[in-house]
XYZ file of C-alpha atoms in Angstrom:
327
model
C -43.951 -35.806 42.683
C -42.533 -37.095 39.552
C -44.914 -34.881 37.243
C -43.798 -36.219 32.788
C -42.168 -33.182 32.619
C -39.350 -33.581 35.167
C -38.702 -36.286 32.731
C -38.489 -34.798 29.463
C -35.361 -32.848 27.927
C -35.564 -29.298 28.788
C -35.302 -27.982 24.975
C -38.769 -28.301 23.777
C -38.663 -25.953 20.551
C -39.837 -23.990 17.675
C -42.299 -22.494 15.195
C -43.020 -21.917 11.586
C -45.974 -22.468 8.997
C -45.601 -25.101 6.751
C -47.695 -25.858 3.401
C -49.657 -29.152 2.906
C -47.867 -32.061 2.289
C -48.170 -34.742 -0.725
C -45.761 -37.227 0.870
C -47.597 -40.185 2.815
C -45.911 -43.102 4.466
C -46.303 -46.744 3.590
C -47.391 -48.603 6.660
C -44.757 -51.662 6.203
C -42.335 -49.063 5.435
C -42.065 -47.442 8.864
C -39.157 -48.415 11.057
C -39.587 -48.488 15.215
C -35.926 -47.922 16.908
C -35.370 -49.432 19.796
C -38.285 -52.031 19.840
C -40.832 -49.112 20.713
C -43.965 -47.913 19.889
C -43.540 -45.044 17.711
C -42.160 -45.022 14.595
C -41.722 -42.944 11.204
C -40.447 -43.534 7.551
C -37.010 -41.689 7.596
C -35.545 -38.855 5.015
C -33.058 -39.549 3.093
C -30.051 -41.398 4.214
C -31.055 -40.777 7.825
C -30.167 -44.692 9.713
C -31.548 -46.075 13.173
C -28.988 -44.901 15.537
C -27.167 -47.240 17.708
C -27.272 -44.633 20.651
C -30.444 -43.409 20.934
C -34.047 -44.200 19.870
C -34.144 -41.947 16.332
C -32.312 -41.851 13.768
C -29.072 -39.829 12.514
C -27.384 -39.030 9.334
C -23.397 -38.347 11.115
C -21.849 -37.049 8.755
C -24.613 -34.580 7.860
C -25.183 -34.217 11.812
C -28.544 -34.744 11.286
C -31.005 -36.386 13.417
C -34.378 -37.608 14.619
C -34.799 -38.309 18.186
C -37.974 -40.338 19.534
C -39.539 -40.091 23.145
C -41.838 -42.161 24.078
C -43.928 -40.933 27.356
C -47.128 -42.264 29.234
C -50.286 -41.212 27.089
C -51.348 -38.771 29.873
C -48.241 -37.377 29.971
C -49.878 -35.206 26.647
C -52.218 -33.271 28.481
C -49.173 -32.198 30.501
C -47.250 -31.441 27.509
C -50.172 -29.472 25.783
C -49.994 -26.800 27.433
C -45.953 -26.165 26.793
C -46.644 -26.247 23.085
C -47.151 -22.183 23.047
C -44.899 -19.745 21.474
C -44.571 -17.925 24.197
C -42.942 -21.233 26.076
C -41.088 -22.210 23.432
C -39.611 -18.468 23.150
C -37.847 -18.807 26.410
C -35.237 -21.139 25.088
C -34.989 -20.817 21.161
C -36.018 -18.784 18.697
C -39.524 -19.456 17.819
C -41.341 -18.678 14.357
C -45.120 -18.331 13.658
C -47.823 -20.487 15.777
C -47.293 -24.186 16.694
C -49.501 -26.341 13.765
C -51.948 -28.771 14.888
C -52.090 -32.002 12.616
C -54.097 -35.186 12.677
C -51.914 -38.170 11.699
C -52.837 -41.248 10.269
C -55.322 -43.446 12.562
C -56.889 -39.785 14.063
C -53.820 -39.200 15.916
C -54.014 -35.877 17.562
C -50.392 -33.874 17.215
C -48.930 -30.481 17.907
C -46.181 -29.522 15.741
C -43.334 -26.482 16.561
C -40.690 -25.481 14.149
C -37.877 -23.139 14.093
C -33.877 -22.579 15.031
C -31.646 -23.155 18.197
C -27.483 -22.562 18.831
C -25.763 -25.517 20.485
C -22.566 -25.332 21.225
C -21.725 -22.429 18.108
C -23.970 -24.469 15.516
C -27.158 -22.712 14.618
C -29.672 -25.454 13.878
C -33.439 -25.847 12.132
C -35.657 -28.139 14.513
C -38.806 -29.084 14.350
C -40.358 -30.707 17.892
C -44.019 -32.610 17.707
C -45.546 -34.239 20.129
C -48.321 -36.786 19.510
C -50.903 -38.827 21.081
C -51.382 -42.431 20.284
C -53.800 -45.151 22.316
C -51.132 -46.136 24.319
C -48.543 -43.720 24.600
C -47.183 -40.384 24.057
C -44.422 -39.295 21.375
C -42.369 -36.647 21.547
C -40.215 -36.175 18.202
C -37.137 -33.785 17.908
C -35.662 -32.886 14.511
C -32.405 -31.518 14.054
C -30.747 -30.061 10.863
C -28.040 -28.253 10.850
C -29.067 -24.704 9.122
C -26.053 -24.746 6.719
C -27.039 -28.401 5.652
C -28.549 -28.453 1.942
C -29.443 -32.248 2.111
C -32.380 -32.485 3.999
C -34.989 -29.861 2.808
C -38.027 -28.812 5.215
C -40.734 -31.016 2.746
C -38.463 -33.850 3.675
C -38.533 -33.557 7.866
C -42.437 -32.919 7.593
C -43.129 -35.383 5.429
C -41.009 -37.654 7.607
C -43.080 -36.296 10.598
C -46.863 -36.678 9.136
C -45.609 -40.325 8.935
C -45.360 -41.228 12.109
C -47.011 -44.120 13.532
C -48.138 -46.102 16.624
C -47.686 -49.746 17.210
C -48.666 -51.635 20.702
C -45.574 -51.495 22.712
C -43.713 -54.546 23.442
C -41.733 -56.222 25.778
C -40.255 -54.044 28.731
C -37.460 -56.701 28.769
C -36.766 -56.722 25.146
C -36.526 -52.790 25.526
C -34.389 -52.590 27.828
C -32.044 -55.241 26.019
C -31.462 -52.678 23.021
C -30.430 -49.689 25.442
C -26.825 -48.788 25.174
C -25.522 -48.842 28.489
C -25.862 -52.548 30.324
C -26.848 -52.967 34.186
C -24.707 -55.338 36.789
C -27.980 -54.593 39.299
C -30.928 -53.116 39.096
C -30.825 -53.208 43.424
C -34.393 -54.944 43.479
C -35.635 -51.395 41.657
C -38.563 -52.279 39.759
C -38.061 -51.107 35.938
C -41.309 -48.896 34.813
C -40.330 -47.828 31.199
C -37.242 -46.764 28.793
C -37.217 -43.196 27.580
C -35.963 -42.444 24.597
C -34.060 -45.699 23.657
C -31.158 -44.376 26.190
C -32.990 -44.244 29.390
C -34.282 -46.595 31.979
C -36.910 -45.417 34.495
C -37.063 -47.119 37.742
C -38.961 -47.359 41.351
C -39.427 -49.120 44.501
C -42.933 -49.739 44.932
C -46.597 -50.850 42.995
C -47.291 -47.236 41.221
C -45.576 -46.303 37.987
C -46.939 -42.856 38.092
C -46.461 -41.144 41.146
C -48.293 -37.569 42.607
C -47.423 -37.673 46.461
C -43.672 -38.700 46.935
C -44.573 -42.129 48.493
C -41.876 -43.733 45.669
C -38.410 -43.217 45.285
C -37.744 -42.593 41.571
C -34.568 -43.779 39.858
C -33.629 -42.902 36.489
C -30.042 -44.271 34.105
C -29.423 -42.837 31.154
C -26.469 -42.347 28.973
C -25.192 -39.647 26.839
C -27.410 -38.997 23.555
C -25.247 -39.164 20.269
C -22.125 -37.105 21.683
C -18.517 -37.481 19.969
C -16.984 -35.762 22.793
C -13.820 -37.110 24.028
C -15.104 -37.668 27.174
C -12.033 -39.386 28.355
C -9.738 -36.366 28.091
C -12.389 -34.684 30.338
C -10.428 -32.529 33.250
C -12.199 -33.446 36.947
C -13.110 -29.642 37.184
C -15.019 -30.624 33.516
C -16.681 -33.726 34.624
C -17.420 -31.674 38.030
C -19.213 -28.940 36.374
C -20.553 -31.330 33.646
C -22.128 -33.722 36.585
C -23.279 -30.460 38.463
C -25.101 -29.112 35.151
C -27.101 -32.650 34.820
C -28.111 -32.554 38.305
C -29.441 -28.916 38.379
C -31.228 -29.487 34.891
C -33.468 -31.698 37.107
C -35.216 -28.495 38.159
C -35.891 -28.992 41.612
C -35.879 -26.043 43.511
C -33.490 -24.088 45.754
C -30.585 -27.335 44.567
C -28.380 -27.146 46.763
C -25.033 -30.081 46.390
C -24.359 -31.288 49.555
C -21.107 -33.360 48.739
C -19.421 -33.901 45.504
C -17.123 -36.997 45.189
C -14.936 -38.016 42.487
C -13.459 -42.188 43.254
C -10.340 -43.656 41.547
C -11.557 -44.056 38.703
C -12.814 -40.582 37.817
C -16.481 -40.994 37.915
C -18.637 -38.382 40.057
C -20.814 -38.911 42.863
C -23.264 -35.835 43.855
C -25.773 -35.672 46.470
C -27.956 -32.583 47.145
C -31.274 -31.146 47.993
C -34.098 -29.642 46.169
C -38.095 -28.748 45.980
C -40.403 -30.140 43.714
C -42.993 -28.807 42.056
C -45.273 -29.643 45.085
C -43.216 -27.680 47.585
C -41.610 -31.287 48.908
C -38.108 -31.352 49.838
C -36.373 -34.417 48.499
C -33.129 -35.734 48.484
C -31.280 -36.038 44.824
C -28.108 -38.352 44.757
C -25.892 -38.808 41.271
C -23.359 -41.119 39.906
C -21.754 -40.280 36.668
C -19.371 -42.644 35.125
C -17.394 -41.960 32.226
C -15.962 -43.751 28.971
C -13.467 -41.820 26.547
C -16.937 -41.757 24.373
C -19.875 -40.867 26.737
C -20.970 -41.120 30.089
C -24.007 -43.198 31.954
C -25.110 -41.344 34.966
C -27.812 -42.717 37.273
C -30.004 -40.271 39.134
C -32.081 -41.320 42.164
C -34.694 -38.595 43.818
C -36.215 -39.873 47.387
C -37.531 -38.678 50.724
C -34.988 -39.224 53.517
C -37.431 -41.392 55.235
C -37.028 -44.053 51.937
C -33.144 -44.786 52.565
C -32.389 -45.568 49.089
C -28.601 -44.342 48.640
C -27.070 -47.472 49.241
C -28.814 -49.283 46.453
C -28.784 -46.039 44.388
C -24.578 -46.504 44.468
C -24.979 -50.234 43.371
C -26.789 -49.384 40.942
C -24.541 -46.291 39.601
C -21.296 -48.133 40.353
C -22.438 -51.232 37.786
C -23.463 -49.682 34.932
C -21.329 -49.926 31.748
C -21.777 -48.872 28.318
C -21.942 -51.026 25.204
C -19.769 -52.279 22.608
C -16.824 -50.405 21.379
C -13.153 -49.993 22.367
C -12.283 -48.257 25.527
C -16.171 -48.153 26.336
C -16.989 -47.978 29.855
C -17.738 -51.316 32.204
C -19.171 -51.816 35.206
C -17.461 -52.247 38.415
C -16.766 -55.191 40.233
């Protein structure tokens, strides 16, 4: 059921040649966000971001966003990395690059330009396979930017590296968003230093539905005012995260919004398996970002309940007029 990919970000991206590279990274030098396993040596004044595993230069709005996946999760990923998938949502140039990183790490690399939100960007997406785990990095520049020049970002790229992975506790300390329960889920992994994957159940990879999956995860590096958010906005904002899911034939069921503001969805959908499954989503909001806590289960598992708890007592981190849990 709960195939890498329903997991991963749905912009993938781009294409473009790129000559050899001279720049090499010193081992000691390489910095791991979040207490992960992959790391790189970052470009100029680019700093480990507080919100996300990566890094980000704000006031060039420039950043480096790190995934960290399951090593099989690359054979799923392989086959994504063509430009005719990439085409589909950006504008792709030339064929994706393979490289071979330090160590013999096999790595795909995909380069090119995307619009978000009326800003034309360069990106550059790579995925890589370490011994233990996959790495999916995402590069964003935007194109009128003169600071960060394309020598820089692959050179930054060719130096990342793998280190064993470390405590599941100590990575979910670092997140950004806190937990008042976790409902007797078991944790499986963070994604992405902003994400916390959980089940109910021995398996952490799971083919035939027999696990619920449960997945919280806050906003990525947004300075949205997400406070001054209309309910119609947080509405249509909840509905959009729901449907990006990609579950087939989604249908919303209810939509609730509480006292406080935050939304609660709850809805239908198809895997890629042809399973119907139920999909049930709590978004809370801050006036800075938003945690929302997705939970995808047969109807014979009977999850909601704890799926609420769970959504209803997360809060995010540090900061004034940050979210916190509920009582």
């Amino acid at each position: 059921m709960y195939r890498f990919s329903t997991l991963i970000a749905a912009g993938l991206l781009l294409v473009l040649s790129f000559p050899a590279l001279s720049i090499s990274a010193v081992a000691s030098d390489v910095i791991f966000p979040a207490k992960g396993a992959v790391g790189l040596l970052p470009p100029g004044d680019m700093a480990t971001s507080d919100s996300f595993a990566g890094f980000e230069d704000v006031e060039e709005g420039a950043s480096i966003l790190i995934a960290e996946f399951p090593v099989e999760a690359y054979a799923e990923l392989e086959p994504m990395f063509t430009s005719e998938q990439l085409a589909a949502t950006m504008t792709t140039l030339g064929p994706v690059q393979k490289l071979t990183l330090a160590g013999d790490v096999e790595a795909l690399l995909a380069m090119g330009s995307q619009t978000q939100a009326g800003i034309q960007y360069r990106k550059w997406v790579m995925i890589a396979r370490g011994a233990e785990a996959t790495a999916m990095v995402t590069v964003q520049i935007p194109a009128t930017s003169e600071v960060y020049l394309d020598d820089q970002i692959l050179g930054a790229l060719q130096s990342v590296r793998f280190q064993p992975r470390g405590s599941l506790e100590d990575e979910i300390s670092v997140l950004p968003f806190t937990m008042g329960t976790r409902a007797d889920f078991r944790a499986v992994r963070t994604l992405a230093g902003s994400g916390l994957i959980m089940t109910d159940g021995p398996k952490d990879v799971v083919s035939d539905a027999s696990q619920p999956l449960v997945i919280v995860a806050s906003s990525i590096g947004s300075d949205r005012a997400f406070g001054t958010l209309t309910e119609e906005q947080r509405i249509q904002l909840a509905l959009n995260a729901l449907q990006g899911l990609n579950y087939k034939n989604f249908r919303a069921d209810s939509t609730d919004v509480d006292e406080d503001g935050d939304i609660m969805i709850a809805g239908t959908g198809v895997d890629p398996e042809g399973r119907s499954m139920l999909l049930r989503q709590i978004m809370r909001f801050g006036r800075t970002g938003h945690v929302r806590t997705v939970c995808i289960f047969t109807a014979e598992q009977e999850i909601a309940e704890r799926c609420d708890q769970v959504g209803q007592a997360v809060g995010l981190k540090g900061g004034d007029g940050k979210l916190t849990p509920k009582e």
